[in-house]
């Protein structure tokens, strides 16, 4: 990726479109937002693939991400809690717990940050 400096941000062109990143939310996505989004969406995508591979039907998946940052330090992300809502999923909670273990193991973004950011997960079936 090539990032070009602008007055208040950096911008790059990607396959899906232009990505503008800035420390100021008035001028682009903030870096921590992209980090948290990457962890949540990668986990959700891997979860979806595993459910489909195991032929477990579901209607929808929603993910809520709560973030803690260290304001005493560099304001780095220290904790991310992901809460998954699985709608009309056709399996047991015990099987889902094993599926979430596989999700963590196979999510490249989770694996990239797991030693520096504490990531916890919960889920509910609706």
mmCIF file of C-alpha atoms in Angstrom:
data_model
loop_
_atom_site.group_PDB
_atom_site.id
_atom_site.type_symbol
_atom_site.label_atom_id
_atom_site.label_comp_id
_atom_site.label_asym_id
_atom_site.label_seq_id
_atom_site.Cartn_x
_atom_site.Cartn_y
_atom_site.Cartn_z
ATOM 1 C CA UNK A 1 0.000 0.000 0.000
ATOM 2 C CA UNK A 2 1.179 3.485 -0.799
ATOM 3 C CA UNK A 3 -0.023 6.302 1.452
ATOM 4 C CA UNK A 4 0.064 9.861 0.216
ATOM 5 C CA UNK A 5 0.277 12.673 2.753
ATOM 6 C CA UNK A 6 -2.456 15.295 2.705
ATOM 7 C CA UNK A 7 -2.759 18.350 4.938
ATOM 8 C CA UNK A 8 -4.573 16.510 7.746
ATOM 9 C CA UNK A 9 -4.407 12.835 6.804
ATOM 10 C CA UNK A 10 -2.863 10.098 4.718
ATOM 11 C CA UNK A 11 -4.734 8.518 1.826
ATOM 12 C CA UNK A 12 -4.359 5.360 -0.219
ATOM 13 C CA UNK A 13 -6.295 3.853 -3.097
ATOM 14 C CA UNK A 14 -7.413 0.267 -2.611
ATOM 15 C CA UNK A 15 -9.442 -2.159 -4.700
ATOM 16 C CA UNK A 16 -12.688 -1.147 -2.996
ATOM 17 C CA UNK A 17 -12.002 2.600 -2.962
ATOM 18 C CA UNK A 18 -10.023 5.325 -1.296
ATOM 19 C CA UNK A 19 -9.044 5.030 2.357
ATOM 20 C CA UNK A 20 -8.320 8.214 4.271
ATOM 21 C CA UNK A 21 -6.739 7.874 7.709
ATOM 22 C CA UNK A 22 -6.142 10.632 10.242
ATOM 23 C CA UNK A 23 -5.608 11.054 13.948
ATOM 24 C CA UNK A 24 -8.492 13.541 13.759
ATOM 25 C CA UNK A 25 -11.911 12.029 13.013
ATOM 26 C CA UNK A 26 -12.901 15.139 11.053
ATOM 27 C CA UNK A 27 -10.480 14.152 8.294
ATOM 28 C CA UNK A 28 -10.649 10.366 8.070
ATOM 29 C CA UNK A 29 -10.878 7.070 9.846
ATOM 30 C CA UNK A 30 -8.822 7.016 13.018
ATOM 31 C CA UNK A 31 -6.101 4.340 13.178
ATOM 32 C CA UNK A 32 -7.549 2.697 16.307
ATOM 33 C CA UNK A 33 -10.955 2.429 14.605
ATOM 34 C CA UNK A 34 -9.367 0.528 11.748
ATOM 35 C CA UNK A 35 -7.467 -1.718 14.164
ATOM 36 C CA UNK A 36 -10.593 -2.624 16.140
ATOM 37 C CA UNK A 37 -12.642 -3.016 12.958
ATOM 38 C CA UNK A 38 -10.002 -5.355 11.547
ATOM 39 C CA UNK A 39 -10.105 -7.606 14.607
ATOM 40 C CA UNK A 40 -13.928 -7.663 14.731
ATOM 41 C CA UNK A 41 -14.580 -8.162 11.026
ATOM 42 C CA UNK A 42 -11.818 -10.718 10.537
ATOM 43 C CA UNK A 43 -13.201 -12.726 13.460
ATOM 44 C CA UNK A 44 -16.727 -12.416 12.095
ATOM 45 C CA UNK A 45 -15.655 -13.483 8.621
ATOM 46 C CA UNK A 46 -13.803 -16.534 9.899
ATOM 47 C CA UNK A 47 -16.782 -17.403 12.118
ATOM 48 C CA UNK A 48 -19.108 -17.189 9.123
ATOM 49 C CA UNK A 49 -16.842 -19.449 7.025
ATOM 50 C CA UNK A 50 -16.656 -22.051 9.787
ATOM 51 C CA UNK A 51 -20.437 -22.051 10.270
ATOM 52 C CA UNK A 52 -20.951 -22.486 6.531
ATOM 53 C CA UNK A 53 -18.295 -25.205 6.268
ATOM 54 C CA UNK A 54 -19.990 -27.102 9.090
ATOM 55 C CA UNK A 55 -23.364 -26.518 7.390
ATOM 56 C CA UNK A 56 -24.766 -24.725 10.427
ATOM 57 C CA UNK A 57 -27.543 -22.408 9.357
ATOM 58 C CA UNK A 58 -27.946 -18.890 10.740
ATOM 59 C CA UNK A 59 -29.785 -15.751 9.713
ATOM 60 C CA UNK A 60 -27.409 -12.965 10.764
ATOM 61 C CA UNK A 61 -24.313 -12.138 12.792
ATOM 62 C CA UNK A 62 -23.831 -8.808 14.572
ATOM 63 C CA UNK A 63 -20.675 -7.815 16.418
ATOM 64 C CA UNK A 64 -20.284 -5.166 19.112
ATOM 65 C CA UNK A 65 -16.729 -4.122 19.987
ATOM 66 C CA UNK A 66 -15.857 -2.435 23.289
ATOM 67 C CA UNK A 67 -12.380 -0.944 23.461
ATOM 68 C CA UNK A 68 -10.123 0.074 26.350
ATOM 69 C CA UNK A 69 -7.138 2.307 25.786
ATOM 70 C CA UNK A 70 -4.224 3.242 28.044
ATOM 71 C CA UNK A 71 -4.580 6.991 28.497
ATOM 72 C CA UNK A 72 -1.556 7.050 30.825
ATOM 73 C CA UNK A 73 0.633 5.708 28.018
ATOM 74 C CA UNK A 74 0.493 6.360 24.287
ATOM 75 C CA UNK A 75 -3.311 5.852 24.349
ATOM 76 C CA UNK A 76 -2.694 2.395 22.886
ATOM 77 C CA UNK A 77 -5.453 -0.174 22.620
ATOM 78 C CA UNK A 78 -5.083 -2.582 25.544
ATOM 79 C CA UNK A 79 -8.355 -4.541 25.454
ATOM 80 C CA UNK A 80 -10.991 -5.398 22.877
ATOM 81 C CA UNK A 81 -14.153 -7.197 23.900
ATOM 82 C CA UNK A 82 -16.192 -8.628 21.037
ATOM 83 C CA UNK A 83 -19.809 -9.554 21.668
ATOM 84 C CA UNK A 84 -21.341 -11.653 18.901
ATOM 85 C CA UNK A 85 -25.087 -11.892 18.383
ATOM 86 C CA UNK A 86 -25.973 -14.904 16.266
ATOM 87 C CA UNK A 87 -29.516 -14.815 14.938
ATOM 88 C CA UNK A 88 -31.411 -18.049 14.376
ATOM 89 C CA UNK A 89 -28.280 -20.170 14.556
ATOM 90 C CA UNK A 90 -29.003 -23.879 14.413
ATOM 91 C CA UNK A 91 -26.539 -25.412 16.888
ATOM 92 C CA UNK A 92 -25.803 -25.724 20.595
ATOM 93 C CA UNK A 93 -23.853 -23.288 22.755
ATOM 94 C CA UNK A 94 -21.304 -26.043 23.439
ATOM 95 C CA UNK A 95 -20.612 -26.458 19.715
ATOM 96 C CA UNK A 96 -20.415 -22.680 19.312
ATOM 97 C CA UNK A 97 -17.755 -22.486 22.023
ATOM 98 C CA UNK A 98 -15.627 -24.915 20.003
ATOM 99 C CA UNK A 99 -16.335 -22.935 16.832
ATOM 100 C CA UNK A 100 -15.112 -19.762 18.543
ATOM 101 C CA UNK A 101 -11.885 -21.575 19.474
ATOM 102 C CA UNK A 102 -11.408 -22.394 15.781
ATOM 103 C CA UNK A 103 -12.256 -18.803 14.884
ATOM 104 C CA UNK A 104 -9.517 -17.432 17.154
ATOM 105 C CA UNK A 105 -7.005 -19.967 15.842
ATOM 106 C CA UNK A 106 -7.745 -19.189 12.180
ATOM 107 C CA UNK A 107 -8.221 -15.408 12.230
ATOM 108 C CA UNK A 108 -4.969 -13.841 10.976
ATOM 109 C CA UNK A 109 -5.677 -10.429 12.516
ATOM 110 C CA UNK A 110 -6.484 -11.955 15.918
ATOM 111 C CA UNK A 111 -3.278 -13.985 15.718
ATOM 112 C CA UNK A 112 -1.296 -10.860 14.763
ATOM 113 C CA UNK A 113 -2.317 -8.828 17.828
ATOM 114 C CA UNK A 114 -3.156 -11.441 20.507
ATOM 115 C CA UNK A 115 0.157 -11.016 22.337
ATOM 116 C CA UNK A 116 -0.176 -7.243 22.659
ATOM 117 C CA UNK A 117 -3.948 -6.695 22.996
ATOM 118 C CA UNK A 118 -6.203 -8.649 25.358
ATOM 119 C CA UNK A 119 -9.138 -9.892 23.265
ATOM 120 C CA UNK A 120 -12.183 -11.398 24.926
ATOM 121 C CA UNK A 121 -15.375 -12.676 23.357
ATOM 122 C CA UNK A 122 -18.906 -13.449 24.359
ATOM 123 C CA UNK A 123 -21.835 -14.563 22.268
ATOM 124 C CA UNK A 124 -25.563 -14.923 22.469
ATOM 125 C CA UNK A 125 -28.024 -16.799 20.309
ATOM 126 C CA UNK A 126 -31.122 -14.861 19.357
#
